[in-house]
PDB file of C-alpha atoms in Angstrom:
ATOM      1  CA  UNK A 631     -29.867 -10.139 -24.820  1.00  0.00           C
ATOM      2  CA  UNK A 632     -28.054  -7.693 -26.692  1.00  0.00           C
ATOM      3  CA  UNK A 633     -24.715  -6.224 -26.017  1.00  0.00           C
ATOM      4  CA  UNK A 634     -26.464  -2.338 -25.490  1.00  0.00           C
ATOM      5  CA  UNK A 635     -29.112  -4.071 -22.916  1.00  0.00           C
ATOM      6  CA  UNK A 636     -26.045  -5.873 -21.195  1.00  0.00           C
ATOM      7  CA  UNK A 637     -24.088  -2.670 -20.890  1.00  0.00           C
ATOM      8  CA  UNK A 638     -27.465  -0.731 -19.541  1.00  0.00           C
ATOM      9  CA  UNK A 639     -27.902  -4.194 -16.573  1.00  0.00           C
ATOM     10  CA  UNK A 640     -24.295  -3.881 -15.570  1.00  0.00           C
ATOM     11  CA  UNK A 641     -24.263   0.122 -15.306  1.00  0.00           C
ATOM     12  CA  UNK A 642     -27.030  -0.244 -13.746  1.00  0.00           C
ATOM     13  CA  UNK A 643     -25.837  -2.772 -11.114  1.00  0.00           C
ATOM     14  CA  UNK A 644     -22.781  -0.731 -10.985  1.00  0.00           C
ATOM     15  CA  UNK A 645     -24.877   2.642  -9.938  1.00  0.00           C
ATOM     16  CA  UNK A 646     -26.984   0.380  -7.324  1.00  0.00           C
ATOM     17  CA  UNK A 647     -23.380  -0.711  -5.782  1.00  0.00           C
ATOM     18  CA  UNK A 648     -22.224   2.658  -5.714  1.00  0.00           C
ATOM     19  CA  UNK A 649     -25.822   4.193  -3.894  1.00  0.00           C
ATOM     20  CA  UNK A 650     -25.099   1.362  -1.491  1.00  0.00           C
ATOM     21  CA  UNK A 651     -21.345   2.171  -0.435  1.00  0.00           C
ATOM     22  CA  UNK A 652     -22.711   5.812  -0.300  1.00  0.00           C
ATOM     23  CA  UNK A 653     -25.046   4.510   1.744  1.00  0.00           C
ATOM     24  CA  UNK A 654     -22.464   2.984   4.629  1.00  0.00           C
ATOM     25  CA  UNK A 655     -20.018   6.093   4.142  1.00  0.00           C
ATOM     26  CA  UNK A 656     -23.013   8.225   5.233  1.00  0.00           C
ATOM     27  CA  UNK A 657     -23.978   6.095   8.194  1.00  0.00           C
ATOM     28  CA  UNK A 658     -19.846   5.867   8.901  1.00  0.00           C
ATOM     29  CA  UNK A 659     -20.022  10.200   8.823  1.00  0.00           C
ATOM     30  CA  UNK A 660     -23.123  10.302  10.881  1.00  0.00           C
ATOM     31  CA  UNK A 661     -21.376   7.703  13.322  1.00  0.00           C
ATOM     32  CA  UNK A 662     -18.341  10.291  13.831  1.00  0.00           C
ATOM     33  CA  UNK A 663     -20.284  13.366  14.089  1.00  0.00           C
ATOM     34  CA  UNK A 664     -22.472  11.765  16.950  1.00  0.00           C
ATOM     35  CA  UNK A 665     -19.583  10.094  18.727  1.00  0.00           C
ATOM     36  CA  UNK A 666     -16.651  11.728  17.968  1.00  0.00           C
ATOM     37  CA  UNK A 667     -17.440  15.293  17.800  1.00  0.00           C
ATOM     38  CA  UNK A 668     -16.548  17.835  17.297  1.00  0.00           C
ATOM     39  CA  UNK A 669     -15.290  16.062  13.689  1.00  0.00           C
ATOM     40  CA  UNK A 670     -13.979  17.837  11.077  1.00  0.00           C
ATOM     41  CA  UNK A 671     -13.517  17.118   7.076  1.00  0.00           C
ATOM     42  CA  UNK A 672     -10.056  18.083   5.313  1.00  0.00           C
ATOM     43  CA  UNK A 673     -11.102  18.548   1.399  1.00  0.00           C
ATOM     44  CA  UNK A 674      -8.215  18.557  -0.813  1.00  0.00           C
ATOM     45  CA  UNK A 675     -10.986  19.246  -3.635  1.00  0.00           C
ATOM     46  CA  UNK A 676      -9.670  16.242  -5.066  1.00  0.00           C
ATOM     47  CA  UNK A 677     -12.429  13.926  -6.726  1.00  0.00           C
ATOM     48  CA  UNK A 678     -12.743  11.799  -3.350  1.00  0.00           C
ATOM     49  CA  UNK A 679     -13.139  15.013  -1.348  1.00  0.00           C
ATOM     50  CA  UNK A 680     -16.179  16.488  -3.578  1.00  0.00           C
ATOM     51  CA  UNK A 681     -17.782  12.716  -3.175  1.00  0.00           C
ATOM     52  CA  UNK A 682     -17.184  13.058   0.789  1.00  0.00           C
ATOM     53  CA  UNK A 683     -18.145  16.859   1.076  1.00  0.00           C
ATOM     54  CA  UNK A 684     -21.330  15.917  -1.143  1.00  0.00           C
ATOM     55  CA  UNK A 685     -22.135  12.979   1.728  1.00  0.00           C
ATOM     56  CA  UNK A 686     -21.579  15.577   4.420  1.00  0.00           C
ATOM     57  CA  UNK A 687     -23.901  18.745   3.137  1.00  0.00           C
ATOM     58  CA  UNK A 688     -26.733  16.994   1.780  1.00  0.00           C
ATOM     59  CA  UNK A 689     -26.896  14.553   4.482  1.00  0.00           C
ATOM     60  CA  UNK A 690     -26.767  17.194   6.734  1.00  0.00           C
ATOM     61  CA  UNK A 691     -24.198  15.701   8.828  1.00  0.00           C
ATOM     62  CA  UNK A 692     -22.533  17.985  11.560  1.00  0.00           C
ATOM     63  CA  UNK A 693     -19.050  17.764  10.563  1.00  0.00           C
ATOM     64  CA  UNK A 694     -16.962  21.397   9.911  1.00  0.00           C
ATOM     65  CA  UNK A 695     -15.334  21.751   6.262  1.00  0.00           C
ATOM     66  CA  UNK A 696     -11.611  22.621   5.900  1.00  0.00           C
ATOM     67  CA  UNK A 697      -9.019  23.143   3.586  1.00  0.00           C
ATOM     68  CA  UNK A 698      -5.754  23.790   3.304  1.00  0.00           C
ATOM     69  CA  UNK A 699      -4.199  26.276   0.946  1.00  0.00           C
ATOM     70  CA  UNK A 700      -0.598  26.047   0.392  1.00  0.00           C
ATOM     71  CA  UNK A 701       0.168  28.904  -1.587  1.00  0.00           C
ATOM     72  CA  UNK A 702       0.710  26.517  -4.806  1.00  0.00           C
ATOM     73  CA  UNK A 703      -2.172  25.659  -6.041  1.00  0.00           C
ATOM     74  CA  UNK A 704      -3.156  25.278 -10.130  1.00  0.00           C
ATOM     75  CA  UNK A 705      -6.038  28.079 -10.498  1.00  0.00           C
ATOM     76  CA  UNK A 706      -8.182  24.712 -11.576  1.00  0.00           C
ATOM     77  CA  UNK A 707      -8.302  24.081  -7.747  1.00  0.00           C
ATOM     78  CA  UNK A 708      -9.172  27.569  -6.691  1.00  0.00           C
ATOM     79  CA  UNK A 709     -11.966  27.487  -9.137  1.00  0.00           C
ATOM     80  CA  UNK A 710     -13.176  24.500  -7.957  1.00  0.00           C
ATOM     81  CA  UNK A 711     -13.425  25.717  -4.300  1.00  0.00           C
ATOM     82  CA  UNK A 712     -14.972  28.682  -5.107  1.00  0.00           C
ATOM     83  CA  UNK A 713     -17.700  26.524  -7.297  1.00  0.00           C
ATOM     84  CA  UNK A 714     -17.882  24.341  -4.108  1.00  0.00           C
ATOM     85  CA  UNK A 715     -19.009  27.189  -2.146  1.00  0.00           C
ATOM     86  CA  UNK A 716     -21.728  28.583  -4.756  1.00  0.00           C
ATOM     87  CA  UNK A 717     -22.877  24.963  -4.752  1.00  0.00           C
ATOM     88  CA  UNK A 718     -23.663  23.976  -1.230  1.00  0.00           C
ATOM     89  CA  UNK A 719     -24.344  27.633  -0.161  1.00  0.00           C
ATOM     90  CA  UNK A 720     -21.566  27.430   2.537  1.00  0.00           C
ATOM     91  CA  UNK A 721     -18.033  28.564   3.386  1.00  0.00           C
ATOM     92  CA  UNK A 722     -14.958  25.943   3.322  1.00  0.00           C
ATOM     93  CA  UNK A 723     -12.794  27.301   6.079  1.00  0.00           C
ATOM     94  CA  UNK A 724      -9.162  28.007   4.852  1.00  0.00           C
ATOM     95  CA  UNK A 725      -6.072  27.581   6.474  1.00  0.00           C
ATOM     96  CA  UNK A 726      -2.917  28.758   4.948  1.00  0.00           C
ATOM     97  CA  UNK A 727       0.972  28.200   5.838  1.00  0.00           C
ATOM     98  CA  UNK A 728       2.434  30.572   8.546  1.00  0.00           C
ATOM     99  CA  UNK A 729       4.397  33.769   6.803  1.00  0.00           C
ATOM    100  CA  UNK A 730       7.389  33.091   9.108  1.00  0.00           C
ATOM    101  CA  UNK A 731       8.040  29.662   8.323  1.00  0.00           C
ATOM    102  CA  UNK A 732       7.125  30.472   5.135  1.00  0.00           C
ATOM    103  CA  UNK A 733       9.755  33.153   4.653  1.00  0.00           C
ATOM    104  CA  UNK A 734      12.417  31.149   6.606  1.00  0.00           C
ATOM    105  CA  UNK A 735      11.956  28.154   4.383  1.00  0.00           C
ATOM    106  CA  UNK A 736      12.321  29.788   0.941  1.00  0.00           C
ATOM    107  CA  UNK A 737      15.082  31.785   2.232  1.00  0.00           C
ATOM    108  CA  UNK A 738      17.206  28.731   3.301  1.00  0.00           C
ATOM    109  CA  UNK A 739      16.247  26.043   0.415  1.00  0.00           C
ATOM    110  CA  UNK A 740      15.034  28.683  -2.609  1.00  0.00           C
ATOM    111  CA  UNK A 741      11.444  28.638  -3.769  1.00  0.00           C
ATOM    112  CA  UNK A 742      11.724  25.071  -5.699  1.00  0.00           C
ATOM    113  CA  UNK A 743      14.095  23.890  -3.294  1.00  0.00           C
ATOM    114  CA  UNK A 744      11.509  20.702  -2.905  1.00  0.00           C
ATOM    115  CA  UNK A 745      13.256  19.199  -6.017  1.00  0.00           C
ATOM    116  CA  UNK A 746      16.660  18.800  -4.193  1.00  0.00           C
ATOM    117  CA  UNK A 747      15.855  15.843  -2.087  1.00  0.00           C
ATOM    118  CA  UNK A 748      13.166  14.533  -0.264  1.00  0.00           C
ATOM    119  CA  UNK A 749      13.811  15.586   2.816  1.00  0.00           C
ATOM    120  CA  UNK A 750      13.869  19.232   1.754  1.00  0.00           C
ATOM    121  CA  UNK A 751      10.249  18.225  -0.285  1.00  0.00           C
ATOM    122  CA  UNK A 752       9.229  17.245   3.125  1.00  0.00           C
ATOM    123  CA  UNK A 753       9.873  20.237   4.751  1.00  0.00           C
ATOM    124  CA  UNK A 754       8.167  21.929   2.480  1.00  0.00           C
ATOM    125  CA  UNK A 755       5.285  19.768   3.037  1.00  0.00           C
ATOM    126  CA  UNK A 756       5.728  19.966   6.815  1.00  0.00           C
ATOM    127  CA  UNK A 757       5.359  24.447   6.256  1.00  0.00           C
ATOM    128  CA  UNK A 758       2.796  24.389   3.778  1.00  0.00           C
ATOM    129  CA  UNK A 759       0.245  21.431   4.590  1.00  0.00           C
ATOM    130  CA  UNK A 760       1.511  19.536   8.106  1.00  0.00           C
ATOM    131  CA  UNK A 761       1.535  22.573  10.612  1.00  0.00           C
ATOM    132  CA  UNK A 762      -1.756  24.239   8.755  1.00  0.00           C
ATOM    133  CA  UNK A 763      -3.166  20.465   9.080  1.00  0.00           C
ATOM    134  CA  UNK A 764      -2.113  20.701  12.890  1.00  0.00           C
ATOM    135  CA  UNK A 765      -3.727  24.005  13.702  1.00  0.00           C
ATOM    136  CA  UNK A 766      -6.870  22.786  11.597  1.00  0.00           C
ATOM    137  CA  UNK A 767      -7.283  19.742  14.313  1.00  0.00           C
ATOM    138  CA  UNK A 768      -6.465  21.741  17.064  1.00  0.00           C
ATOM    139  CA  UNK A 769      -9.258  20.650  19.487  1.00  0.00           C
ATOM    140  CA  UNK A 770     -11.066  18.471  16.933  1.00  0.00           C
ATOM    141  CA  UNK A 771     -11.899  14.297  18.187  1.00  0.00           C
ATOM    142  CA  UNK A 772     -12.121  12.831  14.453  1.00  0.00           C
ATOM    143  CA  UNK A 773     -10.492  13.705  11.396  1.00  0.00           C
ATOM    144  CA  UNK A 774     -12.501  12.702   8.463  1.00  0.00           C
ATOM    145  CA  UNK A 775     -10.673  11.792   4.737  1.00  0.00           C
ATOM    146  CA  UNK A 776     -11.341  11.196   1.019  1.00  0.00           C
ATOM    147  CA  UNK A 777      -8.386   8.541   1.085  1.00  0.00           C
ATOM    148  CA  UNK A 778      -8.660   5.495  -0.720  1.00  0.00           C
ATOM    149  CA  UNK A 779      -6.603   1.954  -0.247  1.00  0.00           C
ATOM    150  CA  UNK A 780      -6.677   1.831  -4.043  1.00  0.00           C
ATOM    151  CA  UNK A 781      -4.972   4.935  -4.189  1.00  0.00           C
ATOM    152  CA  UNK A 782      -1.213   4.058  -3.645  1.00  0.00           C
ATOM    153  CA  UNK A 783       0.853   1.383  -2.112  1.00  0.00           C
ATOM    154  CA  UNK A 784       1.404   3.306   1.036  1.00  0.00           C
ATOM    155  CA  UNK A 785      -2.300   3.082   1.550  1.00  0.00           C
ATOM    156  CA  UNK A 786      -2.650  -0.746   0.415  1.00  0.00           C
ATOM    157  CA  UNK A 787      -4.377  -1.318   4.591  1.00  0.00           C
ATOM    158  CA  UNK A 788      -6.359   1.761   4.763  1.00  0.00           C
ATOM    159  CA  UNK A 789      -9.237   1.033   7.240  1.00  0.00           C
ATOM    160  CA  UNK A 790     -12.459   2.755   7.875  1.00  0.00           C
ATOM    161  CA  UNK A 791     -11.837   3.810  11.250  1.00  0.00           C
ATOM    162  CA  UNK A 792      -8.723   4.356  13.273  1.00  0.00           C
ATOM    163  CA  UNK A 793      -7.131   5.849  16.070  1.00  0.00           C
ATOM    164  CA  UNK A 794      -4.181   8.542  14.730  1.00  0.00           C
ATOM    165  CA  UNK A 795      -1.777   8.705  17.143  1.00  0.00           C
ATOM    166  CA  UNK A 796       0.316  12.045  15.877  1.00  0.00           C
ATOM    167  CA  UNK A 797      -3.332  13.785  16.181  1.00  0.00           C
ATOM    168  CA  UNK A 798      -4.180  11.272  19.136  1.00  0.00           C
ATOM    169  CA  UNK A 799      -7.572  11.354  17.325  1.00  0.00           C
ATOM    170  CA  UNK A 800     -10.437   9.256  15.133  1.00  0.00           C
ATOM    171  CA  UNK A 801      -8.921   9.270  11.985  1.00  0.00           C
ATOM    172  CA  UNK A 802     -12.459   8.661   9.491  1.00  0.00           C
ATOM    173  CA  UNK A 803     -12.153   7.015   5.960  1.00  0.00           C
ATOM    174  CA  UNK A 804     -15.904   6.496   4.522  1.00  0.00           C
ATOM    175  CA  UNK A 805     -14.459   6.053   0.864  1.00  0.00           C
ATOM    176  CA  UNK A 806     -11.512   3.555   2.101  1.00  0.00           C
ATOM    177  CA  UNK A 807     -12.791   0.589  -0.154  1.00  0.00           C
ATOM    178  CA  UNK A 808     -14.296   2.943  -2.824  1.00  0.00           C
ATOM    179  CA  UNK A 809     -12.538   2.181  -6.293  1.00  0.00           C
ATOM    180  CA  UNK A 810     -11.299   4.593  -8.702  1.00  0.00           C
ATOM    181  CA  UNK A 811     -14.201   3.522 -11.101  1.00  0.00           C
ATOM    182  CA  UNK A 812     -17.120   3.925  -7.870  1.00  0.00           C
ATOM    183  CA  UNK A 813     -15.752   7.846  -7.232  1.00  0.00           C
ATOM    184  CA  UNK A 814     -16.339   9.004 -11.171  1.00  0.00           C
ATOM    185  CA  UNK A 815     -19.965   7.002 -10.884  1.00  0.00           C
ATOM    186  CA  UNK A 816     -20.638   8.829  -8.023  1.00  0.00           C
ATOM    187  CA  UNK A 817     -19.474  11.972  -9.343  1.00  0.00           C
ATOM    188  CA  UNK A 818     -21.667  11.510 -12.901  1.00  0.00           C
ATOM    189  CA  UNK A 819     -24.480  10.134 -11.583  1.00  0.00           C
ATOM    190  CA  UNK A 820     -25.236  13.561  -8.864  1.00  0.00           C
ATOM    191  CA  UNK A 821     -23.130  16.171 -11.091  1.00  0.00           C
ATOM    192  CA  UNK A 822     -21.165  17.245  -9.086  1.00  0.00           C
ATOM    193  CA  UNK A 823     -17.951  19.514  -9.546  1.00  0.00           C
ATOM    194  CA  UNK A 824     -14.428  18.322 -10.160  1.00  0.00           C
ATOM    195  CA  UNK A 825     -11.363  20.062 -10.791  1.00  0.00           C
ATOM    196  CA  UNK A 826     -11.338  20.328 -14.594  1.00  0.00           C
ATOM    197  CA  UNK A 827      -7.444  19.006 -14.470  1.00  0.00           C
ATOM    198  CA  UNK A 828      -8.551  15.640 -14.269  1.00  0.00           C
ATOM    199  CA  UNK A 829     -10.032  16.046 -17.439  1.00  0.00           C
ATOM    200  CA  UNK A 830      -6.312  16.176 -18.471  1.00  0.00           C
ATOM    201  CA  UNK A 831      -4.933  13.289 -17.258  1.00  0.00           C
ATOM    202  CA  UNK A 832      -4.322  14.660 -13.494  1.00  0.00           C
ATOM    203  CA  UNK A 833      -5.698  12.274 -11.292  1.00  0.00           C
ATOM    204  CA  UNK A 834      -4.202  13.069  -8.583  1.00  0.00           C
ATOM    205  CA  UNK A 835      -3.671  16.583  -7.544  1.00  0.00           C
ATOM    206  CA  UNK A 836      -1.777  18.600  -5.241  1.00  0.00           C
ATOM    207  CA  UNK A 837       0.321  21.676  -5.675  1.00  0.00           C
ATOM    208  CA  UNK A 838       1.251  22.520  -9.283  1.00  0.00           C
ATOM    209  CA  UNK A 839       4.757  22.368  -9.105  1.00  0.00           C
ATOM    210  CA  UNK A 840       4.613  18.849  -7.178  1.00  0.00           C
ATOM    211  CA  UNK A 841       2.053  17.954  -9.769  1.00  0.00           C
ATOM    212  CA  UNK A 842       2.117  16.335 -13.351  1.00  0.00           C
ATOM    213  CA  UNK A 843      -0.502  14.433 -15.665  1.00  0.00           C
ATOM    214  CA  UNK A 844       0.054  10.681 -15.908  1.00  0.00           C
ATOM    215  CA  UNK A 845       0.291   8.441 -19.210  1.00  0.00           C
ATOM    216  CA  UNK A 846      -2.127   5.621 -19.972  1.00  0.00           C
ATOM    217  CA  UNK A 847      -1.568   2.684 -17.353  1.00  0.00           C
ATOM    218  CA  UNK A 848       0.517   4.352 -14.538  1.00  0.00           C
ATOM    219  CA  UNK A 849      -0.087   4.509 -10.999  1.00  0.00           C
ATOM    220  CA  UNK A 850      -2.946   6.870  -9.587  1.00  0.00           C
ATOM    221  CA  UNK A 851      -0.549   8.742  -7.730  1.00  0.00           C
ATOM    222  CA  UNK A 852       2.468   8.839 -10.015  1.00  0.00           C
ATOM    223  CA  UNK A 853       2.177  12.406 -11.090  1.00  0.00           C
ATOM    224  CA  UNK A 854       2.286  13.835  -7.532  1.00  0.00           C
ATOM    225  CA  UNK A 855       5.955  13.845  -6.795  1.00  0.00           C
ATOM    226  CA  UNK A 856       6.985  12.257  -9.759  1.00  0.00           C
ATOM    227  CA  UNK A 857      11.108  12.699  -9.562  1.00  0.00           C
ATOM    228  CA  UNK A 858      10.574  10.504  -6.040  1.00  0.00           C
ATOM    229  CA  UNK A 859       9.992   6.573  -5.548  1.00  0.00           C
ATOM    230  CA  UNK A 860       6.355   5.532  -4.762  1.00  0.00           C
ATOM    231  CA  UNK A 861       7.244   4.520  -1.104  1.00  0.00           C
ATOM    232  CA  UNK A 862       8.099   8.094  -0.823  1.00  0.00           C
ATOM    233  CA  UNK A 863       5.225   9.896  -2.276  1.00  0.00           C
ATOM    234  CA  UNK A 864       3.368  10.803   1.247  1.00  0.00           C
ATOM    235  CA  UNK A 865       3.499  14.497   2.639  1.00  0.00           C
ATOM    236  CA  UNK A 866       3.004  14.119   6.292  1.00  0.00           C
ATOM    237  CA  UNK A 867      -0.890  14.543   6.668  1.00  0.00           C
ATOM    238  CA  UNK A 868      -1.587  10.910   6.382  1.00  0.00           C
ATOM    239  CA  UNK A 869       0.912   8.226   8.349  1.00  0.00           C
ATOM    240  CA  UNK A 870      -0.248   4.617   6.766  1.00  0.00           C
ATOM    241  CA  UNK A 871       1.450   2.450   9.456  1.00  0.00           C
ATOM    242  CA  UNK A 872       1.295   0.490  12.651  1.00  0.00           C
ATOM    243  CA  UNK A 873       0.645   3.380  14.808  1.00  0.00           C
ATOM    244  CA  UNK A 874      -2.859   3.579  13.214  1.00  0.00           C
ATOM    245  CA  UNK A 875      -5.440   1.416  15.597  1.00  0.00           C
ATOM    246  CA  UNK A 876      -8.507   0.052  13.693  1.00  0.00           C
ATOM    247  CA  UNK A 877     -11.728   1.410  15.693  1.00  0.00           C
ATOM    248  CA  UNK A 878     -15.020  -0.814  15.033  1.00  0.00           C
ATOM    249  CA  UNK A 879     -17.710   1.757  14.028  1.00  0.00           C
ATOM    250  CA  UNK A 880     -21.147   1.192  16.071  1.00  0.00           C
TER     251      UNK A 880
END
């Protein structure tokens, strides 16, 4: 066998593994929206979140489709939403930080006071995504993610299906065991769009400011936060700890 027929077999194996982890992440989504509704999807319009909102619309799954707009995001991820939207013929609801806090938080720590420490990042995390995030799951029985346990070390035990106690909610991860290489296959193979920064190195993206490309070899996650320590790089939306409760899907 030659080395181009060798390359075709394993891509080839390599698509059929992917069509059959989209598979079980479909039959996980259909599994929330029948017993945990009213579910709802937060898409960060990050690569795992076009994979996830891809599963949702075509499958015609009944799960609503949020996200979050803090204010600070590259015009890449703007574009991206609004491509989203042509796409799949359908509105992403928006939620955006409240002006008060807002106001109150720039006026006290500056409008990059985020670099200071990490508490003060936090807080701005905690105005701009938490408190949208909280109003966004207001009433809502399963919260559905793009996270990954490949991601960073803080999500090393990601699960499938938990019970979030700070939502007291089904927290939903169809991609949890999904691998960097599996999302990009995925992606390819049923064109869809992806924020054109990860063309540039960015593969992980958040707000600009917070938000740098990474060299060859490091961590997923290392341009997100990148003055901090990994341990630290977590906003709020997603506790990784013993207070999540592993649920058995049915």
């Amino acid at each position: 066998m030659t080395a181009i027929a060798s390359a075709i077999l394993a891509e080839e194996a390599q698509i059929d593994a992917v069509a059959g982890k989209a598979a079980a992440a479909a039959r996980l989504l259909r599994h929330a929206a029948r017993d945990f509704a009213p579910a709802a999807f937060s898409n960060s319009l990050s690569a795992e979140d076009m994979v996830v909102t891809d599963l949702i619309v075509q499958g015609g799954v009944d799960i609503a489709l949020f996200t979050l707009d803090t204010g600070r995001l590259p015009a890449e991820t703007y574009e991206l939403l609004a491509e989203a939207e042509k796409r799949y013929g359908r509105r992403i609801q928006v939620f955006t930080p409240r002006h008060d806090l807002l106001e109150a938080l720039v006026a006290r720590d500056g409008i990059n006071g985020f670099y200071g420490s990490v508490e003060a990042r936090k807080a701005c995390c905690q105005v701009r995504k938490v408190e949208p995030l909280g109003r966004a799951l207001a009433g809502k029985k399963a919260w559905v993610t793009g996270l990954r346990a490949e991601q960073a070390v803080s999500r090393g035990g990601l699960k499938p299906l938990v019970h979030d106690e700070t939502y007291d909610l089904v927290k939903v991860n169809p991609l949890a065991d999904w691998t960097e290489r599996d999302i990009w296959l995925y992606i390819r193979v049923n064109r869809l769009p992806y924020n054109k920064l990860h063309d540039r190195n960015y593969p992980s993206i958040g707000c600009a400011p917070c938000t740098r490309a990474v060299a060859p070899g490091e961590d997923l996650r290392a341009g997100r936060w990148w003055w901090e320590s990994p341990e630290s790089k977590e906003c709020g939306l997603h506790v990784v700890d013993g207070r999540l409760q592993r649920l058995e899907a049915t």
